[in-house]
mmCIF file of C-alpha atoms in Angstrom:
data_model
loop_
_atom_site.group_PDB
_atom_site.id
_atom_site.type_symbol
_atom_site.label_atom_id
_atom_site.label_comp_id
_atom_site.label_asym_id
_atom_site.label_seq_id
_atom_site.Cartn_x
_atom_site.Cartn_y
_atom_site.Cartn_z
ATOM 1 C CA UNK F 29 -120.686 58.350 133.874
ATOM 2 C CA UNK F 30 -122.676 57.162 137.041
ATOM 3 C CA UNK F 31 -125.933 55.523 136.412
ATOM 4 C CA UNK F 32 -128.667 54.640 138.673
ATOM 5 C CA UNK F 33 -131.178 52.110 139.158
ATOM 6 C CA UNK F 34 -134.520 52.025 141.240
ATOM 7 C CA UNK F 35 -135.249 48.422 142.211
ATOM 8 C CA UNK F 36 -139.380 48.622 142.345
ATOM 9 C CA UNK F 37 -141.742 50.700 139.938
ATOM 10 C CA UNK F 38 -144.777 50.848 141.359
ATOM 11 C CA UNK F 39 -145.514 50.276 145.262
ATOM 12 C CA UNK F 40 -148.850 50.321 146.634
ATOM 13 C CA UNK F 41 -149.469 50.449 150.359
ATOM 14 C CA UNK F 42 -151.750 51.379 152.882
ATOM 15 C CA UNK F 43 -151.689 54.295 155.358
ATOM 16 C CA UNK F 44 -149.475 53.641 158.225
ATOM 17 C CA UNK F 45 -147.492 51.359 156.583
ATOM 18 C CA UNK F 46 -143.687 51.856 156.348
ATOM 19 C CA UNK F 47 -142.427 52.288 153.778
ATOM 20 C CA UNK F 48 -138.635 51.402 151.802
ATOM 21 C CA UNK F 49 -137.414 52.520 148.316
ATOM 22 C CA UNK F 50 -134.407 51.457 147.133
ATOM 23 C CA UNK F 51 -131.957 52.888 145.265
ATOM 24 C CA UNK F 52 -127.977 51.662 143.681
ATOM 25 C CA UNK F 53 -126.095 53.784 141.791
ATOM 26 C CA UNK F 54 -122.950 53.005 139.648
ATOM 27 C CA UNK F 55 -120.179 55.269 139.940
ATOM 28 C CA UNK F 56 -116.596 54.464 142.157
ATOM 29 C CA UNK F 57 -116.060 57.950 142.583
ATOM 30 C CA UNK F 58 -117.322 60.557 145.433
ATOM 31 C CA UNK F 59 -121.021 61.579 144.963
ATOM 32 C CA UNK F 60 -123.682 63.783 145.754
ATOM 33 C CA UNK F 61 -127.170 61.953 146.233
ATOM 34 C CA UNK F 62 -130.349 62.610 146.182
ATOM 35 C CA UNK F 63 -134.826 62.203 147.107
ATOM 36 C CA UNK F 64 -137.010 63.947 145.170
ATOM 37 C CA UNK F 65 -140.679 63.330 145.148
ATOM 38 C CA UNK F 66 -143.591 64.388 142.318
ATOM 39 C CA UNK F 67 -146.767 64.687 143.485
ATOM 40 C CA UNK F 68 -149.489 64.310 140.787
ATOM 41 C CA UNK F 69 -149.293 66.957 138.410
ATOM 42 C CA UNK F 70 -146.457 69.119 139.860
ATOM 43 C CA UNK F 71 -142.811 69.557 139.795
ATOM 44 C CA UNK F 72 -139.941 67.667 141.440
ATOM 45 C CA UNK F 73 -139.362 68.337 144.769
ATOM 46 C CA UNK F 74 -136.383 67.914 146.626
ATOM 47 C CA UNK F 75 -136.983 65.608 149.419
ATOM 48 C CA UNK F 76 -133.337 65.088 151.253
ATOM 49 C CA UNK F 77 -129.753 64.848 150.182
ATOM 50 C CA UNK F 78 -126.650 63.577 151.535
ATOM 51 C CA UNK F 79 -123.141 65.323 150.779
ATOM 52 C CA UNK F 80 -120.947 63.928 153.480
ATOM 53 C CA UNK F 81 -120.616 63.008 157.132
ATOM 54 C CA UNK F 82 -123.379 61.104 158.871
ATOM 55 C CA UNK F 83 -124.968 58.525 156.476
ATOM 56 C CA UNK F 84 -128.655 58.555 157.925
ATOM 57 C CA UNK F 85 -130.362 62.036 156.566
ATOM 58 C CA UNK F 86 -133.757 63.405 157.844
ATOM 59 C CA UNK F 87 -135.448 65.205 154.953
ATOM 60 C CA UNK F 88 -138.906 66.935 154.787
ATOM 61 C CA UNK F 89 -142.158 64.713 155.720
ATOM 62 C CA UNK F 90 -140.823 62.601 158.241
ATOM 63 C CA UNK F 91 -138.502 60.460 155.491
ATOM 64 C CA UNK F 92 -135.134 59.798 155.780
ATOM 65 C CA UNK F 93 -132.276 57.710 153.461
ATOM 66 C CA UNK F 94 -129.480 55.712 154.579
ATOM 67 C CA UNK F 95 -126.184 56.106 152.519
ATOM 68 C CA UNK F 96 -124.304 52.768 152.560
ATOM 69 C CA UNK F 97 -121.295 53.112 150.567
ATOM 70 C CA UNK F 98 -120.186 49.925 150.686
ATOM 71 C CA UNK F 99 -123.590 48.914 148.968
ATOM 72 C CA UNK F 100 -123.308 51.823 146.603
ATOM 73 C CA UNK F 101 -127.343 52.365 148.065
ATOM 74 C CA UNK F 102 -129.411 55.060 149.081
ATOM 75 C CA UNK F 103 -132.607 53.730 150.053
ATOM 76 C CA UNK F 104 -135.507 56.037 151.303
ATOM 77 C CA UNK F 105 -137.545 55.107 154.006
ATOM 78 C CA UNK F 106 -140.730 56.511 156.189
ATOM 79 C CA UNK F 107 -142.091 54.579 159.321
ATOM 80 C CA UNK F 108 -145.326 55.109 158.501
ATOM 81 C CA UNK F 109 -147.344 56.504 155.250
ATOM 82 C CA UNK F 110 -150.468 58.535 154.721
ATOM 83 C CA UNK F 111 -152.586 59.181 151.929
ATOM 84 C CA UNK F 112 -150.764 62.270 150.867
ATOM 85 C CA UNK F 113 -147.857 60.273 150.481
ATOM 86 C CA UNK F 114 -148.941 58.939 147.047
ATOM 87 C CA UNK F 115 -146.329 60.376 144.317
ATOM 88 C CA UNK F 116 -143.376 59.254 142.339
ATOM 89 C CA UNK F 117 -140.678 58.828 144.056
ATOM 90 C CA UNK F 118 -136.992 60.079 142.207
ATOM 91 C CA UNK F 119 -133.398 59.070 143.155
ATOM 92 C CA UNK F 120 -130.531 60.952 141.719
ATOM 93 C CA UNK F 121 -126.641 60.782 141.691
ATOM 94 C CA UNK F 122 -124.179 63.145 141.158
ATOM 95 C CA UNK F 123 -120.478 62.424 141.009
ATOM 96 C CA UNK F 124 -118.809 65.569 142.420
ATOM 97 C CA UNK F 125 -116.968 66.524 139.782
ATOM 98 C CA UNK F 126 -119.575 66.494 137.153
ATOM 99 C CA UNK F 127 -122.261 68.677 136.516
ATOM 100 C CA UNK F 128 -125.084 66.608 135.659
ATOM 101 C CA UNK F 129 -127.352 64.802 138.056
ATOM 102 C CA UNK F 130 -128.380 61.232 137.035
ATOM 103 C CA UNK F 131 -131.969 60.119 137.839
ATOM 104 C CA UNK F 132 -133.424 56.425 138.346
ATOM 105 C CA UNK F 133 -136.482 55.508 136.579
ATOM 106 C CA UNK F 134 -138.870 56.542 139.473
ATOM 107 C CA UNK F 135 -140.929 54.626 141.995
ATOM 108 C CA UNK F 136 -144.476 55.629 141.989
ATOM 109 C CA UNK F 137 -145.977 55.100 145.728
ATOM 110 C CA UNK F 138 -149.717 54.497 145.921
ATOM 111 C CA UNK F 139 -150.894 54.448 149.743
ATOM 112 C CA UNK F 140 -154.542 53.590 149.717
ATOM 113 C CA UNK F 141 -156.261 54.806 153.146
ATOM 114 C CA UNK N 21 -139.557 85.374 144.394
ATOM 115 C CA UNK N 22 -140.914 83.134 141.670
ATOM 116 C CA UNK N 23 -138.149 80.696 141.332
ATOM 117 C CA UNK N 24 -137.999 78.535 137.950
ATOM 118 C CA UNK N 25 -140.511 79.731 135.501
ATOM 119 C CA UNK N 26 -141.523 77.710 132.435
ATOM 120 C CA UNK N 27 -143.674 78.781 129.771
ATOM 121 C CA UNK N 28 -145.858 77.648 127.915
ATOM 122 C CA UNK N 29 -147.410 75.176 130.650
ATOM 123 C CA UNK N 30 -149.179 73.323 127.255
ATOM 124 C CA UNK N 31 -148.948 72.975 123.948
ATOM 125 C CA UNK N 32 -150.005 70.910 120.778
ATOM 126 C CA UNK N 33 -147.721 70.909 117.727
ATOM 127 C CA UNK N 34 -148.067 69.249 114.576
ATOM 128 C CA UNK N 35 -145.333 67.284 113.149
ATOM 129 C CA UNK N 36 -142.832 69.676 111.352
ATOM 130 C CA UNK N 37 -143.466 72.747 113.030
ATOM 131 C CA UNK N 38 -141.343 73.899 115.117
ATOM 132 C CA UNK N 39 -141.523 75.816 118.689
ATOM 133 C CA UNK N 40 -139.448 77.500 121.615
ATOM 134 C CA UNK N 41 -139.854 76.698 125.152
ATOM 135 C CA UNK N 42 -138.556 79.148 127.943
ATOM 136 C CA UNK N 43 -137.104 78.814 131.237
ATOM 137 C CA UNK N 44 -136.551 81.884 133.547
ATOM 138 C CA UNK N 45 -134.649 81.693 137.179
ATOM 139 C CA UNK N 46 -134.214 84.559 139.320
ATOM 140 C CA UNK N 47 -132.171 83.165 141.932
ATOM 141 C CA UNK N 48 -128.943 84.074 140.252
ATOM 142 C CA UNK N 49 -128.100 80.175 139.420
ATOM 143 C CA UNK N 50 -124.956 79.492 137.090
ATOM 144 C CA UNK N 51 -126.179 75.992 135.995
ATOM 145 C CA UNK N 52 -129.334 75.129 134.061
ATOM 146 C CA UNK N 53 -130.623 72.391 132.420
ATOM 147 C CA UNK N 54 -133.507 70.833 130.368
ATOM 148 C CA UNK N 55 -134.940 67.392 130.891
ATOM 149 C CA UNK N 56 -138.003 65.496 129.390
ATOM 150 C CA UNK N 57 -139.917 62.806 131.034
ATOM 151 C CA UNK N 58 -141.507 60.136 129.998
ATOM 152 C CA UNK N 59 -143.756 57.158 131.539
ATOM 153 C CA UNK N 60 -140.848 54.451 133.006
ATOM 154 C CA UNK N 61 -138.283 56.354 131.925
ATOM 155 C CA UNK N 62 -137.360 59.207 134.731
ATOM 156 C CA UNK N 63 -136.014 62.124 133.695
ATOM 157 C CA UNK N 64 -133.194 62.561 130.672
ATOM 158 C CA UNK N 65 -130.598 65.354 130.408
ATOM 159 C CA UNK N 66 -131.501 66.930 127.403
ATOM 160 C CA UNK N 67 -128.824 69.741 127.120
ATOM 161 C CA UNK N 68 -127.363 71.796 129.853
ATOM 162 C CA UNK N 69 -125.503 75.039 130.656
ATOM 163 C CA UNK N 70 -122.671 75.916 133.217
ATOM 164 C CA UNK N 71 -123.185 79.528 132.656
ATOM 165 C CA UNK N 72 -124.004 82.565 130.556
ATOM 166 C CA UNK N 73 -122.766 82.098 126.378
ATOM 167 C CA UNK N 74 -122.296 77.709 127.303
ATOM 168 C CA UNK N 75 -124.068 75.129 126.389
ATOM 169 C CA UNK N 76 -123.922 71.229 126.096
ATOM 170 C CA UNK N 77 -125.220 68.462 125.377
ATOM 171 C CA UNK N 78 -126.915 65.663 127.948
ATOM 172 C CA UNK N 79 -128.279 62.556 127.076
ATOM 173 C CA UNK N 80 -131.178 63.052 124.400
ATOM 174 C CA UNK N 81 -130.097 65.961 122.479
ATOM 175 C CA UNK N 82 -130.856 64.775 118.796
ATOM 176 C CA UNK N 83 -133.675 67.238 117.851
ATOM 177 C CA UNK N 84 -133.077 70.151 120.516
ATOM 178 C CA UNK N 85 -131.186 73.152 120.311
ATOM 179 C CA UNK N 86 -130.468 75.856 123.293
ATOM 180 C CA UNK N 87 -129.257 78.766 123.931
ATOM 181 C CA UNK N 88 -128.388 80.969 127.351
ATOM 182 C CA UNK N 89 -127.497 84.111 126.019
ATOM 183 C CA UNK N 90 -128.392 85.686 129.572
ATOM 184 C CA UNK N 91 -127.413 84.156 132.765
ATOM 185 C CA UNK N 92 -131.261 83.678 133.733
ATOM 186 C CA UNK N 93 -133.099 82.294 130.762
ATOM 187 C CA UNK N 94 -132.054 79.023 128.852
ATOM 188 C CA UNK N 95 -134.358 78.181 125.859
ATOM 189 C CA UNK N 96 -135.142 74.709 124.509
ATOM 190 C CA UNK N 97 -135.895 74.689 120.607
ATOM 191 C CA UNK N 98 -136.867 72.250 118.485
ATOM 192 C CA UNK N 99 -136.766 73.062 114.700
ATOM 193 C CA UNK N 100 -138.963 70.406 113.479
ATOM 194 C CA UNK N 101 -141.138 68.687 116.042
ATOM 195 C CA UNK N 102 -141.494 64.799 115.976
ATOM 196 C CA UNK N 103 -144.299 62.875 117.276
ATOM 197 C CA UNK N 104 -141.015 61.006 119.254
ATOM 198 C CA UNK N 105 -140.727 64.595 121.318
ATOM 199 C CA UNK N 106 -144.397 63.892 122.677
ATOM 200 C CA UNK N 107 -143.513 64.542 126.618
ATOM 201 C CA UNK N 108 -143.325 66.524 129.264
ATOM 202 C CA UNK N 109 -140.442 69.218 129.603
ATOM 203 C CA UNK N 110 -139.332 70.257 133.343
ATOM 204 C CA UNK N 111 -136.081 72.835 133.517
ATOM 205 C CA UNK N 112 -134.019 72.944 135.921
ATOM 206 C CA UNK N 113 -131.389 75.285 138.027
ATOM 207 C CA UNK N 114 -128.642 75.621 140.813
ATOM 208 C CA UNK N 115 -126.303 77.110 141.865
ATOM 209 C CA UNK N 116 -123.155 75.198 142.206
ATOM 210 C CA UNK N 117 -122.938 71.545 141.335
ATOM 211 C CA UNK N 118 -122.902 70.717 144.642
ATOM 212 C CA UNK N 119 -126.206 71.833 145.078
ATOM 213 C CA UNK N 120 -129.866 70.462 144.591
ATOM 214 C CA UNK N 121 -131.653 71.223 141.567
ATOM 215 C CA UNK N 122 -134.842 73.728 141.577
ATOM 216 C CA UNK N 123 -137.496 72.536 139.209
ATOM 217 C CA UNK N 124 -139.697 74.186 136.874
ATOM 218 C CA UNK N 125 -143.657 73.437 136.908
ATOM 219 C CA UNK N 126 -143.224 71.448 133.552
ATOM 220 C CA UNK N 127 -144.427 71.981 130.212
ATOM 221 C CA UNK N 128 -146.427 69.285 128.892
ATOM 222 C CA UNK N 129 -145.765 68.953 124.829
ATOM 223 C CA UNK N 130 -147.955 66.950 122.144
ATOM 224 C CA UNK N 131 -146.813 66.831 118.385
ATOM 225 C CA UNK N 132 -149.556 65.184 116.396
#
């Protein structure tokens, strides 16, 4: 079963910042991966994902994730942050021949203005 | 289109009782699945489904039953609610395994 592991719980920044969340999962088998972000009091969205092909995704919101495979990582980043940015901050693995997705713990991203 | 529908949004249980929460999805999705989350802890695979009539189990199942006796609901029950079970309750659904999950709006569960 893969597991993964979010390296920072809470980050707090200010706006225009940049920002990096990291993210290693365990699993020496093909995967499926995963951003999704909760705003405060809503549901997870999805943010980006990466299937295959080229390892630097653009997702929503001007973020994107870099898939090193050699690293077993999938960190999120955003040049710069804004206030609306504050939310938790989900990665999630799923080995492609299973049909559960595996979640980290979370990061929760405070950007003060 | 409305997506993944839970209901209720809230509720407050006493310990013992027991209650049914329901997920809808009318996007034709095969795959469902019930998490809870809790403060540090992400989200844990409850139980899931890989279609109409199946069910299994995911990480935390001890206390939950479902069922997905049509292809577009999959209830979460628990028979006799624990103050442990305190949390909040998103569903989940896709299409193929391959695919991102669509999230629920959450219900958010006390047991005193």
């Amino acid at each position: 079963a893969q597991s993964v592991s979010q390296h920072n719980h809470h980050v707090i920044l200010s706006e225009a910042a940049s920002l990096e969340l990291g993210c290693n999962y365990s699993y020496g088998g093909t995967v499926n991966l995963f951003w999704y972000v909760q705003y405060p009091g809503q549901h997870l969205q999805l943010l980006l994902k990466y299937f295959s092909g080229d390892p630097l995704v653009k997702g929503i919101k001007g973020f994107e994730a870099e898939f090193i495979k050699s690293k077993f990582s999938f960190n999120l980043r955003k040049p710069s942050v804004q206030w609306s940015d504050t939310a938790e901050y989900f990665c999630a693995v799923n080995a492609t021949n299973d049909y559960k997705l595996s979640f980290g713990a979370g990061t929760t991203v405070t950007v003060r203005a | 289109n409305a997506g993944v529908t839970q209901t209720p949004k809230f509720r407050v249980l006493k310990t013992g009782q027991s209650m049914t929460l329901l997920c809808a999805q009318d996007m034709n999705h095969e795959y469902m699945y019930w998490y809870r989350q809790d403060p540090g802890m992400g989200l844990r695979l409850i139980h899931y489904s890989v279609g109409e009539g199946t069910t299994a189990k995911g990480e935390v199942p001890d206390g939950y039953n479902v069922s997905r006796l049509k292809k577009q609901n999959f209830l979460l029950g628990l028979e006799s609610a624990a103050p442990s079970q305190t949390s909040v309750y998103f569903c989940a659904s896709r299409r193929h395994r391959d695919q991102p999950q669509h999230f629920g709006d959450g219900t958010r569960l006390s047991i005193l």
